[in-house]
Coordinates of C-alpha atoms and ligand atoms in Angstrom, one line a residue:
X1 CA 0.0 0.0 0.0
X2 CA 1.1 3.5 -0.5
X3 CA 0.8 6.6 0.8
X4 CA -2.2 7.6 -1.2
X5 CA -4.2 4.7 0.2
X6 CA -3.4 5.2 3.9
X7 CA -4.9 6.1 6.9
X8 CA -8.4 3.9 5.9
X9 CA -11.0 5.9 7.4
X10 CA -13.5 3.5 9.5
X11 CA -17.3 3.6 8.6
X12 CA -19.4 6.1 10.2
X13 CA -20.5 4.5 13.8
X14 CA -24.4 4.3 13.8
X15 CA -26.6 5.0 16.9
X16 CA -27.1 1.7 17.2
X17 CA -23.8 -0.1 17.5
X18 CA -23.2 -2.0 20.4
X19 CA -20.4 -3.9 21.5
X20 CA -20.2 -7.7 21.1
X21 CA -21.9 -10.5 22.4
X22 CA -21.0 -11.9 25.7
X23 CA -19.8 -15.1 24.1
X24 CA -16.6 -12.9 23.1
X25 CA -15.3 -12.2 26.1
X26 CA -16.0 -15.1 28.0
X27 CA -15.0 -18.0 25.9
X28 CA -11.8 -19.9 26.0
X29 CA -12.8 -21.1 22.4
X30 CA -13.1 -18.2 20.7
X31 CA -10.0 -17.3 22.6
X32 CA -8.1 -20.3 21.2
X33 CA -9.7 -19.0 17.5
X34 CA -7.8 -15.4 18.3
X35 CA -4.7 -16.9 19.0
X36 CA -4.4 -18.0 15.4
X37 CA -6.5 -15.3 13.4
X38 CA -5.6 -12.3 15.3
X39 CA -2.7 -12.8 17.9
X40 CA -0.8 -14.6 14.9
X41 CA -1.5 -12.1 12.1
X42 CA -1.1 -8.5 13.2
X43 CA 2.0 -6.2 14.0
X44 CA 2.8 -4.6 17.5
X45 CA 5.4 -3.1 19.1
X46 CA 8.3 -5.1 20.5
X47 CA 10.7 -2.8 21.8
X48 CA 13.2 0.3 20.6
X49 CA 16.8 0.2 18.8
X50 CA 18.2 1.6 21.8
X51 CA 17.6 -1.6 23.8
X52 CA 20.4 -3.5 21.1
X53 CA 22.7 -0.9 19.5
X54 CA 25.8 -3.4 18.9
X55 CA 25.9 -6.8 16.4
X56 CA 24.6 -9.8 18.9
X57 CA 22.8 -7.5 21.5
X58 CA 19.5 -8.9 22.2
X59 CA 16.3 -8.5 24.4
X60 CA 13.4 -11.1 25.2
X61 CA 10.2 -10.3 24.3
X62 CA 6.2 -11.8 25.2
X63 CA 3.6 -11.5 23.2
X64 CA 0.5 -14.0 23.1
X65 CA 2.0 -16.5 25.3
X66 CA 5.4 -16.7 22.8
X67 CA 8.9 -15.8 23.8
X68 CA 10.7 -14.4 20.8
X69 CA 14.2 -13.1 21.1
X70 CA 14.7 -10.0 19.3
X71 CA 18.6 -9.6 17.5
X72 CA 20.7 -7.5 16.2
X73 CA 21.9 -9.1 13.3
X74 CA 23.6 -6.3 11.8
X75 CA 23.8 -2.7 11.5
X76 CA 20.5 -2.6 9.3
X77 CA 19.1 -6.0 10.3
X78 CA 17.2 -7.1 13.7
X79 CA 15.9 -10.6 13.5
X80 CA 12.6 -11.9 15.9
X81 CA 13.3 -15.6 16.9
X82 CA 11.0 -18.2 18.9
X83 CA 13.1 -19.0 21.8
X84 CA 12.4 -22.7 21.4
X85 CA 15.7 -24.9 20.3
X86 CA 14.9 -26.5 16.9
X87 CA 16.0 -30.2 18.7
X88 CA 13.9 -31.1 21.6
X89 CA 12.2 -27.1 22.3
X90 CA 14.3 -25.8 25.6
X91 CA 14.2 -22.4 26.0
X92 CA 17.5 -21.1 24.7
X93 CA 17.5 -18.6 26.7
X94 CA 16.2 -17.1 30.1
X95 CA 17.9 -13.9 30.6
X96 CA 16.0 -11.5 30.1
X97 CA 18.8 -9.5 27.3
X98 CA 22.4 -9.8 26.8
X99 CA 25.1 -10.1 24.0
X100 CA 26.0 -13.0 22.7
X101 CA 27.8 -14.5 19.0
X102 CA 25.4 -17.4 19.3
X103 CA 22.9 -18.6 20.8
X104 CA 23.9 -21.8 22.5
X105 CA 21.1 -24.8 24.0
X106 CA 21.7 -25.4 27.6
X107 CA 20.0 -28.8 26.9
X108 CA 22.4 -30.6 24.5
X109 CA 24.0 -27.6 23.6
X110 CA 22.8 -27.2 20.2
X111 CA 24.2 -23.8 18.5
X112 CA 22.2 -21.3 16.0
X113 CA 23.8 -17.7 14.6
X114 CA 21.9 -14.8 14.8
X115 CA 19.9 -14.9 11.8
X116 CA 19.0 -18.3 13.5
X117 CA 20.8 -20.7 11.4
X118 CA 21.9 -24.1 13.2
X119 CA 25.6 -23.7 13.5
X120 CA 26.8 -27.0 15.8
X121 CA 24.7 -30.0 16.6
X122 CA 27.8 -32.0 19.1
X123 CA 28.2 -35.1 18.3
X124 CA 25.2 -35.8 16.2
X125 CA 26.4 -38.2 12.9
X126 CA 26.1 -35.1 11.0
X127 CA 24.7 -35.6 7.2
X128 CA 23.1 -38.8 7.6
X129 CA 21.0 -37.3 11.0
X130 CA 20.0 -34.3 10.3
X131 CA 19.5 -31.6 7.9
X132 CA 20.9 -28.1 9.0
X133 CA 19.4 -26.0 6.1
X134 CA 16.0 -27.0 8.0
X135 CA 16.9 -26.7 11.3
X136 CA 16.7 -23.0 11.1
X137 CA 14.7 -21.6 14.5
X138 CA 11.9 -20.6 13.7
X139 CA 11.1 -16.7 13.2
X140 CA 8.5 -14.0 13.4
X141 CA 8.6 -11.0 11.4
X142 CA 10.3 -8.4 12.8
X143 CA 10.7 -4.4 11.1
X144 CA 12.0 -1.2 12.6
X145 CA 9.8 2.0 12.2
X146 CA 11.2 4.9 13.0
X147 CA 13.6 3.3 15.6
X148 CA 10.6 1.2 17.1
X149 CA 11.2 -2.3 16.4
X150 CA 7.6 -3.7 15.7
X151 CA 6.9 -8.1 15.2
X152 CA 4.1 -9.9 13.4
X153 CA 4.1 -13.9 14.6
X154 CA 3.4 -14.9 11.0
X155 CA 6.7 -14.9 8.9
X156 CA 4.9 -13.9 6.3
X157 CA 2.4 -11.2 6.9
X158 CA -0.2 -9.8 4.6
X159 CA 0.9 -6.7 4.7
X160 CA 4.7 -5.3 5.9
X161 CA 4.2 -2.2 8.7
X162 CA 5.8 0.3 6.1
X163 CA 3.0 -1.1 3.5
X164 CA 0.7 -0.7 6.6
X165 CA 1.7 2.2 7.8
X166 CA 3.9 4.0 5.2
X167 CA 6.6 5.7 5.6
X168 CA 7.7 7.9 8.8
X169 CA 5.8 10.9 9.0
X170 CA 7.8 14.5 9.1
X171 CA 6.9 15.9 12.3
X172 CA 7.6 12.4 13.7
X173 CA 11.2 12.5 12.4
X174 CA 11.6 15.5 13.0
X175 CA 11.4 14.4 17.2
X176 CA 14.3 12.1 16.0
X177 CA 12.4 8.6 17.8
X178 CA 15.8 6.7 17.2
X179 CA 17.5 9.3 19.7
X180 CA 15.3 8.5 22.3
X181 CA 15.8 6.3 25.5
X182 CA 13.6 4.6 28.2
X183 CA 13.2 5.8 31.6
X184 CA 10.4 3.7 33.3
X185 CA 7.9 0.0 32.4
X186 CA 5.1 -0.6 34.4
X187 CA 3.5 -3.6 33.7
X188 CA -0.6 -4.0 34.8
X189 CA -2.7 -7.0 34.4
X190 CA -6.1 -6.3 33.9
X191 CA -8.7 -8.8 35.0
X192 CA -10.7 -8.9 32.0
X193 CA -10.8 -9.4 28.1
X194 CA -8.3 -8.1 26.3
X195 CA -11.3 -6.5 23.9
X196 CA -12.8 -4.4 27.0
X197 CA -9.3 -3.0 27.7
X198 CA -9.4 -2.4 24.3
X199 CA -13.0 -0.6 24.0
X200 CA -12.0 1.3 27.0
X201 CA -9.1 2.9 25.5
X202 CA -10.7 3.4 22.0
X203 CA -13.3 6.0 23.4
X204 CA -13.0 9.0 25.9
X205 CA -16.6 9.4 27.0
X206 CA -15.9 7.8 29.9
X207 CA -12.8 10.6 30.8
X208 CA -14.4 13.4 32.0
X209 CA -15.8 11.4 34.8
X210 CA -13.6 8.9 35.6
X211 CA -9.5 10.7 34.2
X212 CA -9.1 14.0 36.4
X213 CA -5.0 13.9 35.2
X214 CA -6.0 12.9 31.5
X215 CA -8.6 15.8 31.3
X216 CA -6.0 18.3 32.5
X217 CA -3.5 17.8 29.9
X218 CA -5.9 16.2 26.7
X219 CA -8.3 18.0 24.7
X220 CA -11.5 15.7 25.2
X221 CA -13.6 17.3 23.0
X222 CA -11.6 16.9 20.3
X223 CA -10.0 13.6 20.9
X224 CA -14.0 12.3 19.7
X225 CA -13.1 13.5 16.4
X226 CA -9.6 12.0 16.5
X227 CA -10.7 8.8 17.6
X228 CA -13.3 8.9 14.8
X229 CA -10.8 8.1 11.9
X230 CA -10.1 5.6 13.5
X231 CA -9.7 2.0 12.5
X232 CA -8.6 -1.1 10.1
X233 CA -5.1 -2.5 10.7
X234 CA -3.7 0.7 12.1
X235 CA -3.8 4.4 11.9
X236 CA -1.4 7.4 12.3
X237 CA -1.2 10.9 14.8
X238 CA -1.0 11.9 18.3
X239 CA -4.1 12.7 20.9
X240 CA -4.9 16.6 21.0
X241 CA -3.3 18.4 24.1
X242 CA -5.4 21.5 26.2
X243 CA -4.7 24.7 25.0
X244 CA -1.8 26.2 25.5
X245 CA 0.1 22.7 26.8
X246 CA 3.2 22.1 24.8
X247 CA 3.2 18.5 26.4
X248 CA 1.5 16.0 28.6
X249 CA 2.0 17.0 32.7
X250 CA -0.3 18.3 35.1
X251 CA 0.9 22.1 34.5
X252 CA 1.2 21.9 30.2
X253 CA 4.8 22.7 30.7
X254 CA 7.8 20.4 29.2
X255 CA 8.8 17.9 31.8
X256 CA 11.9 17.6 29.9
X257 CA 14.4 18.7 26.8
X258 CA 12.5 18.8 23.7
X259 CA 13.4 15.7 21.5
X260 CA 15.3 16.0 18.3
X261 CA 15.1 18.9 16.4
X262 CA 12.8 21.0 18.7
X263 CA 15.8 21.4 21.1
X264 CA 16.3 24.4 18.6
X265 CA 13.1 25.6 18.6
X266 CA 12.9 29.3 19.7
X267 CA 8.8 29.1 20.7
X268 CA 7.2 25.4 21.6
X269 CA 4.0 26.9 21.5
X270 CA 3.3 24.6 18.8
X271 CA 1.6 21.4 20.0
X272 CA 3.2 18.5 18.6
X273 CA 1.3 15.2 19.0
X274 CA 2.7 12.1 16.1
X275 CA 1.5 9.0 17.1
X276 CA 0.3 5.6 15.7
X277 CA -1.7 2.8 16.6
X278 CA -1.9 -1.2 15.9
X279 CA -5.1 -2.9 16.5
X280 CA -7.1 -5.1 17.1
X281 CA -4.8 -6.1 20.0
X282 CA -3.4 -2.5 20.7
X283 CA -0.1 -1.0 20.4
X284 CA -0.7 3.1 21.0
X285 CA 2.9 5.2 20.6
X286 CA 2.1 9.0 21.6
X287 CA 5.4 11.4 20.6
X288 CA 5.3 14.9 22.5
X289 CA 7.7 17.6 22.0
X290 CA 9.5 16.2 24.7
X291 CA 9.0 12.4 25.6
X292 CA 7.2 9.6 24.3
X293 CA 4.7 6.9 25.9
X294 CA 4.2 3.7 24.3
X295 CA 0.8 1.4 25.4
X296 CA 1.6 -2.5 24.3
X297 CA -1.4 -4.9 25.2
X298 CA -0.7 -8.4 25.9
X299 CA -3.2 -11.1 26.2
X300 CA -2.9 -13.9 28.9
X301 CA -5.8 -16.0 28.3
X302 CA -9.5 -15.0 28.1
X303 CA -9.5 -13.1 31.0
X304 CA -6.3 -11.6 31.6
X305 CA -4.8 -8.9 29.7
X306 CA -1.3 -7.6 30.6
X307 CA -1.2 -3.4 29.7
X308 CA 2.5 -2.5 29.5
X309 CA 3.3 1.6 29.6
X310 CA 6.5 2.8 28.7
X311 CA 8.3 6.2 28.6
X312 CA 10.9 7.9 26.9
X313 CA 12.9 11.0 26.9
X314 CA 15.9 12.1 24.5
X315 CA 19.0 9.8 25.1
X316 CA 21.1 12.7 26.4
X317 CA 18.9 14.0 28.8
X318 CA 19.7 13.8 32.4
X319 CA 17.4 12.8 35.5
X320 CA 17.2 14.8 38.4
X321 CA 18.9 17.8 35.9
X322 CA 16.8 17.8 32.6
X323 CA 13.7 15.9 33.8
X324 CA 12.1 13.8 36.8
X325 CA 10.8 10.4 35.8
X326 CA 8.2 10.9 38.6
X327 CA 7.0 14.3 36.5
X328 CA 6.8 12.3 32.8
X329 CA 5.0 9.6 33.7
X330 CA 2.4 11.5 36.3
X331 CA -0.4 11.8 34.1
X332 CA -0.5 8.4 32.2
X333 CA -0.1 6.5 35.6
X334 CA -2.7 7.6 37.3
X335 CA -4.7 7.4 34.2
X336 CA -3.9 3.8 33.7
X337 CA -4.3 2.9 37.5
X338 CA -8.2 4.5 36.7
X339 CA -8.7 2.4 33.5
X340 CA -7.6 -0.7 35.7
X341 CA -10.5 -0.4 37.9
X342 CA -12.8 0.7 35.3
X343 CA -12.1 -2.4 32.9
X344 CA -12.5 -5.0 35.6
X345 CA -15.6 -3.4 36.9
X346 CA -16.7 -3.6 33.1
X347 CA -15.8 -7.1 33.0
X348 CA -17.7 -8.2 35.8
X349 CA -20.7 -6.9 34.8
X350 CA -19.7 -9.1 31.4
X351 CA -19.7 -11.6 33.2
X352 CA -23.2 -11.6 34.0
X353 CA -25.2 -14.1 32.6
X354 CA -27.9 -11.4 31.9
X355 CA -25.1 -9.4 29.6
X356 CA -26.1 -8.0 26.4
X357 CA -24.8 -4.9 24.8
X358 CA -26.5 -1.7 24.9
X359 CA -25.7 1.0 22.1
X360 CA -23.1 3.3 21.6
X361 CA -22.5 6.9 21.8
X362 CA -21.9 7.8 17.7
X363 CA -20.0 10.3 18.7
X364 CA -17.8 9.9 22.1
X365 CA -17.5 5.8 21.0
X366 CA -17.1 6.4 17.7
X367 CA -14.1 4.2 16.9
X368 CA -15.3 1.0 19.3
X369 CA -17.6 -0.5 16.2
X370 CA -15.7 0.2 13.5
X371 CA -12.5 -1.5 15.5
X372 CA -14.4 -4.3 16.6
X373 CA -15.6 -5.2 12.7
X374 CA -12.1 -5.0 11.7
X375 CA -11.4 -7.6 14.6
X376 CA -14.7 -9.9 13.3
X377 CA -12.9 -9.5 9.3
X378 CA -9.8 -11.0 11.0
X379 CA -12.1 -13.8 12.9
X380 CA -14.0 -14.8 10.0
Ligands
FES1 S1 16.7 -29.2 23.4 FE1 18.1 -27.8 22.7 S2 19.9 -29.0 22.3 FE2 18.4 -30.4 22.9
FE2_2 FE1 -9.6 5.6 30.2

C-alpha cells in the first residue's frame, strides 16, 4: 500500500452499534480461535533500537504467550526468533537480554547464529541425521519503524508495517524517535478481556468522569473526532493536548528537553502530538515535544490482559537535571491505574449471565464498532 491509500478511514458509527456478544469475552474457544487469526497475524510493538545498538545485542520479548528473542543481526538487520531450540524445544534462553555471537542450547548444547541458522549440533552423525538447512529456528517478522522495532508472529504477513503504515511521517522524524531512551515500564494486568481494555481505551466518553489527570493535559472534545478516523489494521497521529500545553503534565509545561530537532526551537508553542496505533490487540505510541509513551497490550488468556506503559525522553537527557521520571510519567499513571479499575468493573458486569450490549454513543465511542468489525474480518 502506498501513501495515497493510507490512513483507511473506518465507517461512520451508527446509533445503534453496540459492542459484542458476551460469548466474546468469556470463551476460552473463541480465545483459542484469536490466538491463530488475530494474535498470529497482526503487528505490534516489541521494543526500541536503543535496547540493542551493537551486532549480537538482544532483548526477550512476550507476546500472546510466545517468547521471541529479538537480535541485532547487523547494523541494518534485527531478527525476531521463537526462543524454542529447533532439537527437543528448551528455552535457549532465560535472561531476560544480553550479548551474545550465538545462541547456544543449555540442553544438548545445540548452537544457532543470529539470523537463527543451526551452527553445531555436538556429536550428532552429521549428514546422515540431520539436515541443518532446515533446522533453522523458527522466526516472526520483525521491522524497525522509526527506531521502534515492531513483530508480526506470522513470517509472512499480509501486509509489511511500512505497507501498513507508510513511511515515517515529518513531524515524527523531526522528534528524531531513534534518539530516544527509556526511563520507566510498568507492567498492569487487567482482569478482564483483552477487547474491554481495548473498547475502554478506543473512546474518551468515559474521561471526564472517571481521568481527572487525562482531562487536564488532553483536549477531550476533540480527541471524539480523533478517535473517529479511527480503525482497520492501524492508523497514524498523536491525541490533541489543552490549550496552551506544549506536552503532557499536570501544568502543560515540558517535563523535559524537547526531542530531536525542537531542542532548537525558539517558541514550543506549537503542540506536537505524532503517534500511531496497531489494532485489534493494541499498540498506541504517543510522541510529544519532549518524551514519548508507548501502550503494548498483551493477552494472557480470556480473562487476563497484561497493559504494558513505557516512557521515553531524548537519550542525552539527564534525571534529576533535565527531567524527573516521577513528573513524565504523572499523568499516564494515574490514568492507567483508573482504567484498571474501570475495565475490571466492566468485565464483571460481562460476566453476567444477563449481559447484552446496549448502544453506543456515535459520537464519544465512535471508533469502538468500527475496531471491533475489523477484529470480526480477522475472525471470520
Ligand atoms: S533441546 Fe536444545 S539442544 Fe536439545
Ligand atoms: Fe480511560
Amino acid at each position: 500500500m502506498n501513501n495515497m491509500e493510507r490512513p483507511k478511514r473506518a465507517p461512520v458509527p451508527r446509533a445503534t452499534d453496540t459492542t459484542l456478544t458476551r460469548e466474546y469475552y468469556v470463551s476460552p474457544e473463541i480465545f483459542e480461535r484469536e490466538i491463530e487469526k488475530v494474535f498470529f497475524k497482526q503487528w505490534t510493538f516489541a521494543g526500541h533500537v536503543s535496547q540493542i545498538p551493537n551486532v549480537g545485542d538482544y532483548f526477550l520479548h512476550t507476546f500472546a504467550g510466545e517468547s521471541l528473542i529479538i537480535v541485532r543481526e547487523s547494523a541494518e538487520i534485527v531478527r525476531a526468533h521463537h526462543n524454542v531450540c529447533r532439537h527437543r524445544g528448551s528455552q535457549l534462553t532465560k535472561a531476560e537480554s544480553g550479548n551474545v555471537k550465538l545462541f547456544v542450547c543449555p540442553y544438548h548444547q545445540w548452537s544457532y547464529a543470529l539470523d537463527g541458522g543451526l551452527k553445531r549440533a555436538p556429536m550428532m552423525p552429521d549428514v546422515e541425521c540431520i539436515d541443518y538447512d532446515k533446522l533453522a529456528l523458527k522466526s516472526a517478522s520483525a521491522e524497525v519503524w522509526a527506531g521502534m522495532i515492531f513483530i508480526n508472529l506470522s513470517p509472512k504477513p499480509e501486509q509489511t508495517l511500512v505497507e501498513a503504515l507508510g513511511e515515517p511521517p515529518a513531524g515524527l522524524l523531526k522528534l528524531e524517535p531513534e534518539n530516544i531512551r527509556e526511563i520507566r515500564r510498568d507492567q498492569l494486568v487487567v482482569r478482564g478481556n483483552w477487547k474491554t481494555l481495548l473498547e475502554n481505551y478506543l473512546e474518551c466518553y468515559h474521561c471526564a468522569g472517571s481521568h481527572p489527570e487525562l482531562g487536564i493535559a488532553f483536549d477531550i472534545q476533540s480527541s471524539f473526532d480523533q478517535t473517529a478516523t479511527w480503525g482497520g489494521a492501524c492508523f497514524l497521529g498523536g491525541e490533541p493536548l489543552r490549550k496552551g500545553f506544549v506536552t503532557v503534565s499536570m501544568t502543560g509545561d515540558l517535563v523535559s528537553k524537547p526531542l530531536g530537532r525542537h531542542a532548537e526551537d525558539a517558541n514550543l508553542q506549537l503542540e506536537v502530538a505524532e503517534g500511531l496505533g496497531l489494532l485489534p490487540v493494541l499498540t498506541r505510541v504517543l510522541f510529544h515535544v519532549d518524551h514519548a509513551i508507548i501502550h503494548v497490550m498483551n493477552p494472557l488468556s480470556v480473562n487476563e490482559v497484561q497493559w504494558t506503559t513505557i516512557w521515553y525522553v531524548r537519550k542525552d537527557a539527564v534525571e534529576g537535571v533535565d527531567y524527573e521520571a516521577d513528573r513524565v510519567t504523572e499523568v499516564w499513571r494515574a490514568t492507567n491505574l483508573e482504567d484498571k479499575e474501570l475495565c475490571e468493573r466492566n468485565y464483571k458486569g460481562v460476566l453476567s449471565r444477563t449481559f447484552v450490549p446496549g448502544p453506543l454513543n456515535p459520537r464519544a465511542e465512535g471508533a469502538v464498532r468500527p475496531v471491533l468489525n475489523h477484529y470480526l474480518e480477522m475472525m471470520e
